[in-house]
Tab-separated table of C-alpha atoms in Angstrom:
chain	number	residue	atom	x	y	z
C	1	MET	CA	-30.518	0.295	16.017
C	2	VAL	CA	-27.996	-0.655	13.448
C	3	THR	CA	-28.519	0.800	9.922
C	4	GLU	CA	-28.102	-0.827	7.011
C	5	ILE	CA	-24.898	0.963	6.117
C	6	GLU	CA	-23.440	0.345	9.162
C	7	ALA	CA	-24.623	-3.440	9.259
C	8	LYS	CA	-22.272	-3.139	5.785
C	9	VAL	CA	-19.461	-1.525	7.406
C	10	MET	CA	-19.590	-4.107	10.246
C	11	GLN	CA	-19.849	-6.758	8.410
C	12	ALA	CA	-16.602	-5.448	6.074
C	13	LYS	CA	-14.552	-4.797	9.145
C	14	LYS	CA	-15.427	-8.619	10.503
C	15	ALA	CA	-14.095	-9.977	7.276
C	16	SER	CA	-11.251	-7.769	7.442
C	17	ILE	CA	-9.734	-9.786	10.194
C	18	VAL	CA	-9.990	-13.255	8.063
C	19	LEU	CA	-8.867	-11.602	4.925
C	20	ALA	CA	-5.428	-10.462	6.524
C	21	SER	CA	-4.351	-14.046	7.023
C	22	VAL	CA	-5.278	-15.692	3.460
C	23	ASP	CA	-2.543	-16.955	2.192
C	24	THR	CA	-0.880	-15.586	-1.279
C	25	ASP	CA	-1.831	-18.485	-4.018
C	26	THR	CA	-5.456	-17.800	-2.635
C	27	LYS	CA	-5.057	-14.064	-3.438
C	28	ASN	CA	-3.640	-14.692	-6.275
C	29	ALA	CA	-6.191	-17.185	-7.393
C	30	ALA	CA	-9.050	-14.223	-6.443
C	31	LEU	CA	-7.420	-11.676	-8.369
C	32	GLU	CA	-7.018	-13.779	-11.939
C	33	ALA	CA	-10.831	-14.979	-11.525
C	34	MET	CA	-11.475	-11.371	-11.119
C	35	ALA	CA	-9.651	-10.418	-14.298
C	36	LYS	CA	-10.809	-13.458	-16.424
C	37	ALA	CA	-14.953	-12.245	-14.942
C	38	LEU	CA	-14.128	-8.584	-16.413
C	39	ASP	CA	-13.068	-9.668	-19.849
C	40	GLU	CA	-15.506	-12.434	-19.965
C	41	ASN	CA	-18.406	-9.459	-19.375
C	42	ARG	CA	-16.928	-6.747	-21.355
C	43	HIS	CA	-20.826	-6.193	-22.815
C	44	VAL	CA	-22.055	-5.913	-19.205
C	45	ILE	CA	-19.944	-3.376	-18.554
C	46	LEU	CA	-20.326	-1.371	-21.390
C	47	GLU	CA	-23.715	-1.298	-21.801
C	48	ALA	CA	-24.328	-0.387	-17.803
C	49	ASN	CA	-21.606	2.379	-18.515
C	50	ARG	CA	-23.859	3.612	-22.005
C	51	LYS	CA	-26.639	4.498	-19.702
C	52	ASP	CA	-24.302	6.191	-17.513
C	53	ILE	CA	-22.677	8.322	-20.067
C	54	GLU	CA	-26.411	8.998	-21.542
C	55	ALA	CA	-27.731	10.188	-18.177
C	56	ALA	CA	-24.408	12.484	-18.030
C	57	GLU	CA	-24.639	13.737	-21.012
C	58	LYS	CA	-28.130	14.898	-20.373
C	59	LEU	CA	-26.847	16.679	-17.044
C	60	LYS	CA	-23.643	17.922	-18.973
C	61	ARG	CA	-26.062	20.214	-21.211
C	62	LYS	CA	-28.235	21.537	-18.311
C	63	GLY	CA	-24.730	22.591	-17.040
C	64	GLU	CA	-25.048	20.332	-14.061
C	65	LEU	CA	-21.969	18.166	-14.955
C	66	SER	CA	-18.708	19.514	-16.163
C	67	GLN	CA	-17.176	17.730	-19.574
C	68	ALA	CA	-14.102	16.822	-17.422
C	69	LEU	CA	-16.129	14.606	-15.162
C	70	VAL	CA	-18.025	13.186	-18.443
C	71	ASP	CA	-14.834	12.173	-19.501
C	72	ARG	CA	-13.689	10.343	-16.757
C	73	LEU	CA	-16.554	8.288	-16.567
C	74	LYS	CA	-16.421	6.732	-20.193
C	75	VAL	CA	-15.318	3.292	-20.273
C	76	ASN	CA	-14.525	1.561	-23.506
C	77	ASP	CA	-12.582	-1.874	-24.385
C	78	GLY	CA	-9.587	-0.472	-23.877
C	79	LYS	CA	-10.157	1.011	-20.492
C	80	ILE	CA	-11.622	-2.244	-19.955
C	81	SER	CA	-8.094	-4.085	-21.202
C	82	GLY	CA	-6.535	-1.685	-18.645
C	83	MET	CA	-8.400	-3.002	-15.694
C	84	ILE	CA	-7.639	-6.443	-16.658
C	85	ASP	CA	-3.986	-5.437	-17.222
C	86	GLY	CA	-3.656	-3.902	-13.822
C	87	ILE	CA	-5.287	-6.271	-11.926
C	88	HIS	CA	-2.460	-8.843	-13.413
C	89	ASP	CA	0.270	-6.907	-12.235
C	90	VAL	CA	-0.844	-6.825	-8.987
C	91	VAL	CA	-0.737	-10.726	-9.090
C	92	LYS	CA	2.723	-9.962	-9.959
C	93	LEU	CA	3.666	-8.051	-7.116
C	94	ILE	CA	5.211	-9.395	-3.796
C	95	ASP	CA	2.454	-10.228	-1.064
C	96	PRO	CA	3.345	-7.485	1.831
C	97	VAL	CA	1.576	-9.053	4.428
C	98	GLY	CA	3.888	-10.812	7.245
C	99	GLU	CA	7.025	-8.902	5.781
C	100	THR	CA	9.506	-9.072	8.325
C	101	LEU	CA	10.984	-4.981	8.513
C	102	HIS	CA	13.699	-4.959	11.132
C	103	THR	CA	14.402	-7.463	13.696
C	104	LEU	CA	16.204	-6.496	17.562
C	105	GLU	CA	17.759	-8.567	19.837
C	106	LEU	CA	17.062	-6.781	23.374
C	107	ASP	CA	18.703	-9.526	24.960
C	108	GLU	CA	19.683	-13.099	24.557
C	109	GLY	CA	16.962	-15.285	23.272
C	110	LEU	CA	14.615	-11.986	24.125
C	111	GLU	CA	13.801	-10.885	20.254
C	112	LEU	CA	11.695	-8.169	18.604
C	113	TYR	CA	10.291	-8.522	15.185
C	114	LYS	CA	8.580	-5.451	13.487
C	115	VAL	CA	6.123	-7.001	10.865
C	116	SER	CA	4.212	-5.581	8.021
C	117	CYS	CA	0.299	-6.256	8.217
C	118	PRO	CA	-2.661	-4.685	6.489
C	119	ILE	CA	-4.350	-1.492	8.005
C	120	GLY	CA	-7.667	-3.108	8.001
C	121	LEU	CA	-11.008	-1.859	6.717
C	122	ILE	CA	-10.137	0.878	4.139
C	123	GLY	CA	-13.374	3.043	2.677
C	124	VAL	CA	-13.141	4.355	-0.814
C	125	ILE	CA	-15.645	7.620	-1.991
C	126	PHE	CA	-14.995	8.350	-5.325
C	127	GLU	CA	-16.725	10.927	-8.260
C	128	ALA	CA	-16.788	9.303	-11.632
C	129	ARG	CA	-13.792	7.132	-12.656
C	130	PRO	CA	-15.235	3.650	-12.816
C	131	ASP	CA	-11.763	1.830	-12.907
C	132	VAL	CA	-11.232	3.083	-9.370
C	133	VAL	CA	-13.296	0.350	-8.224
C	134	PRO	CA	-11.017	-2.504	-9.869
C	135	GLN	CA	-7.930	-0.680	-9.398
C	136	VAL	CA	-8.533	-0.649	-5.635
C	137	MET	CA	-10.270	-3.696	-5.296
C	138	ALA	CA	-7.315	-5.359	-6.520
C	139	LEU	CA	-4.394	-3.681	-4.332
C	140	CYS	CA	-6.530	-3.969	-1.092
C	141	LEU	CA	-7.104	-8.040	-1.956
C	142	LYS	CA	-3.691	-8.594	-2.064
C	143	SER	CA	-2.603	-6.364	1.099
C	144	GLY	CA	-5.383	-8.274	2.937
C	145	ASN	CA	-7.537	-5.520	3.575
C	146	SER	CA	-11.365	-5.196	3.027
C	147	THR	CA	-13.225	-2.132	1.376
C	148	THR	CA	-16.083	-0.396	1.251
C	149	PHE	CA	-16.991	1.526	-1.949
C	150	LYS	CA	-19.004	4.974	-2.474
C	151	GLY	CA	-19.656	5.818	-5.452
C	152	GLY	CA	-21.054	8.961	-7.358
C	153	SER	CA	-24.845	8.468	-8.718
C	154	GLU	CA	-22.871	9.593	-12.475
C	155	ALA	CA	-21.765	6.237	-12.519
C	156	LEU	CA	-24.386	4.145	-10.457
C	157	ASN	CA	-24.517	1.665	-13.356
C	158	SER	CA	-20.765	1.292	-14.172
C	159	ASN	CA	-19.873	0.700	-10.484
C	160	ARG	CA	-22.528	-1.375	-9.717
C	161	ALA	CA	-21.756	-3.930	-12.909
C	162	ILE	CA	-18.050	-3.806	-12.196
C	163	PHE	CA	-18.527	-4.625	-8.367
C	164	ASP	CA	-20.776	-7.396	-8.819
C	165	LEU	CA	-18.445	-9.200	-11.478
C	166	LEU	CA	-15.262	-8.332	-9.074
C	167	VAL	CA	-17.111	-9.543	-5.898
C	168	GLU	CA	-18.750	-12.652	-7.570
C	169	ALA	CA	-15.280	-13.572	-9.277
C	170	ALA	CA	-13.331	-13.292	-5.533
C	171	GLU	CA	-15.550	-14.921	-3.481
C	172	SER	CA	-16.024	-17.963	-5.797
C	173	VAL	CA	-12.392	-18.684	-4.805
C	174	GLU	CA	-12.415	-20.785	-1.556
C	175	GLY	CA	-10.886	-19.118	1.232
C	176	ILE	CA	-12.068	-15.325	0.545
C	177	PRO	CA	-14.267	-14.134	3.118
C	178	SER	CA	-17.882	-13.489	2.094
C	179	GLY	CA	-18.764	-9.519	2.984
C	180	ALA	CA	-15.153	-8.148	2.590
C	181	PHE	CA	-16.046	-6.072	-0.079
C	182	GLN	CA	-19.059	-3.699	0.032
C	183	LEU	CA	-20.492	-0.983	-2.220
C	184	MET	CA	-22.795	1.935	-0.816
C	185	GLU	CA	-25.044	3.686	-3.584
C	186	THR	CA	-27.049	6.475	-2.153
C	187	ARG	CA	-26.205	10.271	-1.635
C	188	GLU	CA	-27.114	10.043	1.732
C	189	GLU	CA	-24.502	7.500	2.871
C	190	VAL	CA	-21.660	9.469	2.212
C	191	ASN	CA	-22.021	11.327	5.727
C	192	ASP	CA	-23.132	8.166	7.261
C	193	ILE	CA	-19.711	6.646	6.319
C	194	LEU	CA	-17.630	9.572	7.580
C	195	GLU	CA	-19.040	9.053	11.064
C	196	LEU	CA	-17.933	5.428	11.459
C	197	ASP	CA	-14.704	5.989	12.704
C	198	ALA	CA	-15.072	3.134	15.156
C	199	TYR	CA	-14.895	0.744	12.150
C	200	ILE	CA	-13.131	2.487	9.217
C	201	ASP	CA	-9.584	2.770	9.393
C	202	LEU	CA	-8.885	4.718	6.431
C	203	LEU	CA	-10.387	6.713	4.062
C	204	ILE	CA	-8.961	7.416	0.313
C	205	PRO	CA	-11.670	10.141	-1.388
C	206	ARG	CA	-10.930	10.286	-5.213
C	207	GLY	CA	-12.574	13.275	-6.885
C	208	SER	CA	-13.006	17.163	-7.370
C	209	ASN	CA	-10.866	19.544	-4.849
C	210	ASP	CA	-14.340	20.840	-2.969
C	211	PHE	CA	-15.262	17.080	-2.878
C	212	VAL	CA	-11.871	15.846	-1.317
C	213	LYS	CA	-11.662	18.891	1.154
C	214	TYR	CA	-15.479	18.464	2.546
C	215	ILE	CA	-14.395	14.449	3.227
C	216	GLN	CA	-11.212	15.591	4.836
C	217	ASN	CA	-13.111	18.348	6.984
C	218	ASN	CA	-15.650	16.092	7.774
C	219	THR	CA	-14.312	12.915	9.417
C	220	ARG	CA	-12.598	11.842	12.346
C	221	ILE	CA	-11.239	8.814	10.269
C	222	PRO	CA	-7.689	9.468	8.871
C	223	VAL	CA	-8.038	10.438	5.115
C	224	LEU	CA	-5.390	9.992	2.298
C	225	GLY	CA	-5.063	11.830	-0.340
C	226	HIS	CA	-5.060	15.307	-2.215
C	227	SER	CA	-7.551	18.026	-2.752
C	228	ASP	CA	-5.641	19.736	-5.683
C	229	GLY	CA	-3.452	18.682	-8.346
C	230	ILE	CA	-1.819	22.243	-9.389
C	231	CYS	CA	1.116	21.020	-11.338
C	232	HIS	CA	3.272	23.253	-12.939
C	233	VAL	CA	6.247	22.712	-15.638
C	234	TYR	CA	9.759	25.080	-15.768
C	235	VAL	CA	11.608	25.483	-18.755
C	236	ASP	CA	14.873	26.585	-17.618
C	237	ASP	CA	16.764	28.661	-19.681
C	238	ASP	CA	19.339	25.487	-19.773
C	239	ALA	CA	16.298	23.584	-21.599
C	240	ASP	CA	16.904	21.583	-24.849
C	241	LEU	CA	13.934	23.185	-26.166
C	242	THR	CA	13.016	19.929	-28.101
C	243	LYS	CA	12.454	18.045	-25.178
C	244	ALA	CA	10.565	20.883	-23.630
C	245	TYR	CA	8.131	21.564	-26.200
C	246	ASP	CA	7.495	17.375	-26.462
C	247	VAL	CA	6.928	17.466	-22.234
C	248	THR	CA	4.901	20.179	-21.908
C	249	PHE	CA	2.743	19.645	-24.368
C	250	ASP	CA	2.412	15.718	-22.998
C	251	SER	CA	2.049	17.163	-19.953
C	252	LYS	CA	-1.224	19.163	-20.755
C	253	VAL	CA	-2.791	17.832	-23.816
C	254	GLN	CA	-2.579	13.999	-23.189
C	255	TYR	CA	-5.468	13.826	-20.864
C	256	PRO	CA	-6.189	17.032	-19.096
C	257	ALA	CA	-9.232	16.066	-17.168
C	258	VAL	CA	-6.713	14.127	-14.451
C	259	CYS	CA	-4.781	15.507	-11.305
C	260	ASN	CA	-1.186	14.998	-12.993
C	261	ALA	CA	-2.065	17.058	-15.859
C	262	MET	CA	0.123	20.654	-15.840
C	263	GLU	CA	-1.944	23.614	-14.991
C	264	THR	CA	0.674	26.041	-15.149
C	265	LEU	CA	3.674	26.648	-17.557
C	266	LEU	CA	6.254	28.833	-16.166
C	267	VAL	CA	9.124	30.205	-18.573
C	268	ASN	CA	12.438	31.482	-17.870
C	269	GLU	CA	12.715	34.778	-19.860
C	270	LYS	CA	15.901	34.486	-21.754
C	271	VAL	CA	13.940	31.519	-23.472
C	272	ALA	CA	10.273	33.071	-23.607
C	273	GLU	CA	10.932	34.617	-27.003
C	274	LYS	CA	12.244	31.571	-28.861
C	275	PHE	CA	10.155	29.179	-27.043
C	276	LEU	CA	6.743	30.325	-26.481
C	277	PRO	CA	5.415	31.080	-30.035
C	278	LYS	CA	6.013	27.575	-31.328
C	279	MET	CA	4.586	26.193	-28.108
C	280	ALA	CA	1.847	28.500	-28.319
C	281	GLN	CA	1.034	27.126	-31.827
C	282	MET	CA	0.860	23.638	-30.455
C	283	PHE	CA	-1.322	24.621	-27.898
C	284	SER	CA	-3.647	26.378	-30.408
C	285	GLU	CA	-3.473	23.238	-32.606
C	286	ALA	CA	-4.793	21.438	-29.728
C	287	GLU	CA	-7.423	23.819	-28.715
C	288	VAL	CA	-6.202	24.839	-25.047
C	289	GLU	CA	-6.820	28.341	-24.149
C	290	MET	CA	-3.873	29.962	-22.960
C	291	ARG	CA	-3.780	32.453	-19.818
C	292	CYS	CA	-0.743	34.552	-19.961
C	293	ASP	CA	0.958	37.027	-17.675
C	294	GLU	CA	2.107	40.445	-19.081
C	295	GLY	CA	5.166	39.230	-20.277
C	296	SER	CA	3.734	36.266	-22.157
C	297	TYR	CA	0.800	38.040	-23.252
C	298	ALA	CA	3.002	40.487	-24.766
C	299	ILE	CA	4.910	37.721	-27.109
C	300	LEU	CA	1.739	35.797	-28.091
C	301	GLU	CA	-0.419	38.595	-28.727
C	302	GLN	CA	1.595	39.680	-31.766
C	303	ILE	CA	1.035	36.055	-33.262
C	304	ASP	CA	-2.272	36.771	-35.461
C	305	PHE	CA	-3.234	32.956	-36.120
C	306	LEU	CA	-3.654	32.125	-32.306
C	307	LYS	CA	-6.517	31.281	-30.897
C	308	SER	CA	-7.657	31.903	-27.309
C	309	VAL	CA	-5.032	33.769	-25.994
C	310	VAL	CA	-5.810	36.272	-22.678
C	311	ARG	CA	-4.678	37.465	-19.554
C	312	ALA	CA	-4.574	35.741	-16.846
C	313	THR	CA	-5.401	36.890	-13.104
C	314	GLU	CA	-3.978	36.182	-9.653
C	315	GLU	CA	-7.079	33.363	-9.408
C	316	ASP	CA	-5.462	31.296	-12.513
C	317	TRP	CA	-2.365	30.512	-10.752
C	318	MET	CA	-4.597	28.658	-7.871
C	319	THR	CA	-6.942	27.253	-10.470
C	320	GLU	CA	-7.036	23.182	-11.468
C	321	TYR	CA	-8.827	23.358	-14.584
C	322	ASN	CA	-8.861	19.870	-15.606
C	323	ASP	CA	-9.592	21.138	-18.938
C	324	LEU	CA	-7.578	22.290	-22.277
C	325	ILE	CA	-6.693	25.941	-20.185
C	326	VAL	CA	-3.029	26.413	-19.547
C	327	SER	CA	-1.960	29.325	-17.258
C	328	ILE	CA	1.870	30.779	-18.429
C	329	LYS	CA	4.121	32.902	-16.479
C	330	MET	CA	7.308	34.183	-17.227
C	331	VAL	CA	9.772	34.297	-14.274
C	332	GLY	CA	13.462	35.756	-14.125
C	333	SER	CA	15.148	32.518	-12.589
C	334	MET	CA	14.589	29.022	-11.545
C	335	GLU	CA	14.586	30.367	-7.844
C	336	GLU	CA	11.499	32.305	-8.778
C	337	ALA	CA	9.965	29.687	-10.576
C	338	ILE	CA	10.725	27.314	-7.542
C	339	GLU	CA	9.043	30.506	-5.141
C	340	HIS	CA	6.157	30.271	-7.500
C	341	ILE	CA	5.419	26.311	-7.292
C	342	ASN	CA	5.989	26.395	-3.715
C	343	THR	CA	3.165	29.353	-3.350
C	344	TYR	CA	0.444	28.390	-5.560
C	345	GLY	CA	1.192	24.611	-6.385
C	346	SER	CA	-0.422	21.987	-4.515
C	347	HIS	CA	2.321	19.651	-3.513
C	348	HIS	CA	1.405	16.839	-6.152
C	349	THR	CA	3.968	17.156	-9.206
C	350	ASP	CA	6.165	19.217	-10.689
C	351	VAL	CA	8.466	19.263	-13.816
C	352	ILE	CA	11.651	20.913	-14.711
C	353	ILE	CA	13.174	20.980	-18.257
C	354	THR	CA	17.062	21.689	-18.236
C	355	GLU	CA	20.253	20.211	-18.948
C	356	ASN	CA	22.163	21.508	-15.850
C	357	LYS	CA	22.860	19.448	-13.303
C	358	ALA	CA	23.502	21.358	-10.199
C	359	LYS	CA	19.909	23.512	-11.262
C	360	ARG	CA	18.341	19.572	-11.393
C	361	LYS	CA	19.648	19.119	-7.933
C	362	THR	CA	18.457	22.400	-6.344
C	363	PHE	CA	15.171	21.934	-8.220
C	364	THR	CA	14.442	18.699	-6.972
C	365	GLY	CA	15.643	19.739	-3.357
C	366	LEU	CA	13.628	22.717	-2.816
C	367	VAL	CA	10.260	21.788	-4.802
C	368	ASP	CA	7.815	20.375	-1.751
C	369	SER	CA	5.829	18.190	-4.224
C	370	SER	CA	5.380	14.501	-4.054
C	371	SER	CA	7.031	13.933	-7.281
C	372	VAL	CA	9.724	16.096	-8.929
C	373	MET	CA	10.208	15.102	-12.830
C	374	ILE	CA	13.563	16.183	-14.495
C	375	ASN	CA	13.127	16.199	-18.254
C	376	ALA	CA	9.992	14.122	-18.301
C	377	SER	CA	5.900	14.820	-18.398
C	378	SER	CA	3.947	15.554	-15.168
C	379	ARG	CA	1.281	12.691	-16.684
C	380	PHE	CA	4.294	9.877	-15.321
C	381	ALA	CA	3.024	10.481	-11.735
C	382	ASP	CA	0.761	7.544	-11.678
C	383	GLY	CA	0.462	4.263	-9.884
C	384	PHE	CA	0.406	2.138	-12.977
C	385	ARG	CA	3.439	3.784	-14.471
C	386	TYR	CA	5.488	3.709	-11.116
C	387	GLY	CA	5.175	0.143	-11.346
C	388	LYS	CA	2.564	-0.326	-8.226
C	389	GLY	CA	0.249	-2.640	-10.821
C	390	ALA	CA	-2.421	0.240	-9.850
C	391	GLU	CA	-2.517	3.187	-7.221
C	392	VAL	CA	-5.562	3.709	-4.944
C	393	GLY	CA	-4.776	7.495	-5.026
C	394	ILE	CA	-2.253	10.212	-5.224
C	395	SER	CA	-1.368	11.608	-1.789
C	396	THR	CA	0.214	15.000	-1.032
C	397	ASN	CA	0.450	14.218	2.447
C	398	LYS	CA	3.798	13.988	4.431
C	399	ILE	CA	3.240	10.933	6.988
C	400	HIS	CA	2.407	7.146	6.105
C	401	ALA	CA	2.222	7.355	2.006
C	402	ARG	CA	3.251	10.037	-0.342
C	403	GLY	CA	2.773	10.499	-4.416
C	404	PRO	CA	1.121	7.599	-6.115
C	405	VAL	CA	0.280	5.115	-3.585
C	406	GLY	CA	-0.228	1.202	-4.168
C	407	MET	CA	-0.036	-1.145	-1.390
C	408	GLU	CA	2.519	0.181	0.565
C	409	GLY	CA	0.220	2.787	1.342
C	410	LEU	CA	-2.069	0.011	2.580
C	411	MET	CA	0.345	-1.635	4.830
C	412	ILE	CA	1.047	-0.451	8.622
C	413	TYR	CA	3.180	-3.030	10.910
C	414	LYS	CA	3.005	-4.709	14.277
C	415	TYR	CA	5.486	-5.932	16.775
C	416	ILE	CA	5.862	-9.413	17.888
C	417	LEU	CA	7.980	-10.076	20.881
C	418	MET	CA	9.366	-13.653	21.324
C	419	GLY	CA	10.628	-14.434	24.703
C	420	ASN	CA	11.004	-17.531	26.834
C	421	GLY	CA	9.470	-16.614	30.292
C	422	ASP	CA	11.197	-13.190	30.642
C	423	LYS	CA	10.506	-10.627	33.138
C	424	VAL	CA	11.034	-6.469	33.203
C	425	ALA	CA	11.720	-6.709	36.675
C	426	ASP	CA	14.863	-8.753	35.696
C	427	TYR	CA	16.236	-5.515	34.073
C	428	ALA	CA	14.986	-3.068	36.909
C	429	GLY	CA	17.015	-2.633	40.138
C	430	ASP	CA	20.825	-2.572	40.901
C	431	ASP	CA	21.819	-5.888	39.390
C	432	ALA	CA	19.561	-5.482	36.521
C	433	ARG	CA	20.442	-7.277	33.375
C	434	LYS	CA	21.587	-4.820	30.410
C	435	PHE	CA	19.673	-4.972	26.834
C	436	THR	CA	22.026	-5.926	23.865
C	437	HIS	CA	19.550	-4.052	21.490
C	438	LYS	CA	21.765	-6.147	18.517
C	439	VAL	CA	20.276	-5.698	15.152
C	440	MET	CA	19.572	-9.500	13.801
C	441	ASP	CA	19.427	-10.911	10.140
C	442	LYS	CA	16.125	-12.966	10.974
C	443	LYS	CA	12.703	-13.260	10.343
C	444	VAL	CA	9.559	-14.125	12.197
C	445	SER	CA	8.966	-16.686	9.639
C	446	ASP	CA	11.772	-18.447	11.217
C	447	VAL	CA	10.479	-18.745	14.818
C	448	LEU	CA	6.763	-18.458	14.008
């Protein structure tokens, strides 16, 4: 017997075949309709989100929900404008479907084309963050992928309001198949979705470390994403300290409840006594708790006006706080900083502040992370800021896609061989024909 969840997924899988061949103008028209629907129905979204926030605040008071999760849940006019801008940016992106990636002549008149195509059906499972729905739906639609969404119960009203507006708008455009986008809402559906490897081609989880690890450990479906966001800023002894103050503060304080916020500050011992007091004052004024190793604690404990300076534990180096908390450690060299990052980090985003060109090269070469910043905030690790229009997530994987993932992470390729009655038998035996294997500057659209 086919369950309701499986029926939805099967419908989306079937629609993905049609969506893969929809032309660019039709997809862009659907995206414009989606953006317009969000703009004209702001009040609907805000009212739905108000209900979710009220419920979330009650759970927070009971200790059942963190402040970080409540922060991620909030939607205001500015966030809705950001959703709309993100969709408009996706409209401007080049349609990746059907792009000729490589052409090889096997022999005269026998040509092999490597052509980009959608992955198929993308499953997105996420906590809080209702803005995930328009971001991912826009990228999936433009790249020709169907999508099933499973949001957290804390964002039930917001997700439903946004999803319904987007789907109604997209399906109002002739040529967009119905059922290509589906929303799941009950908690039980998560485990059901994880078992549907016969239909879902790729899973993208967005949420807490434990949540993402659970997804990764309980499905046969390929998973794109990251479980931890333990990001570092290293202030080198050749740093411009004015830059260091700005970058370090922004990396932690600008929005601490996200995966690309700094969690650990590493400071070269040669500049620590000069750098740390002012940096700690800036943190203290922003109500950041500082968890210090012995060296940094010895410097900061002497400053009377500082608040919340405590000793760090070994666990702090392995913790993603998603809050106004930072761990601080003094290191003797850049090499020690790199060793710490590669040992305790999550290969997400790490930063060096230095004016030394040789050190920049060494740091970027040896730090094994999906994004490495030089004299710039870790918060730049974002699909929108990277010019991808939006992102489906940030991946620390080393295959398929890495870092902030836009449409390129939703694409795969197929091979198309154009022949004229050619037989493999002609290329075997004593008098076998020889392959030319000549690279060609030719597109598949030239022959189809």
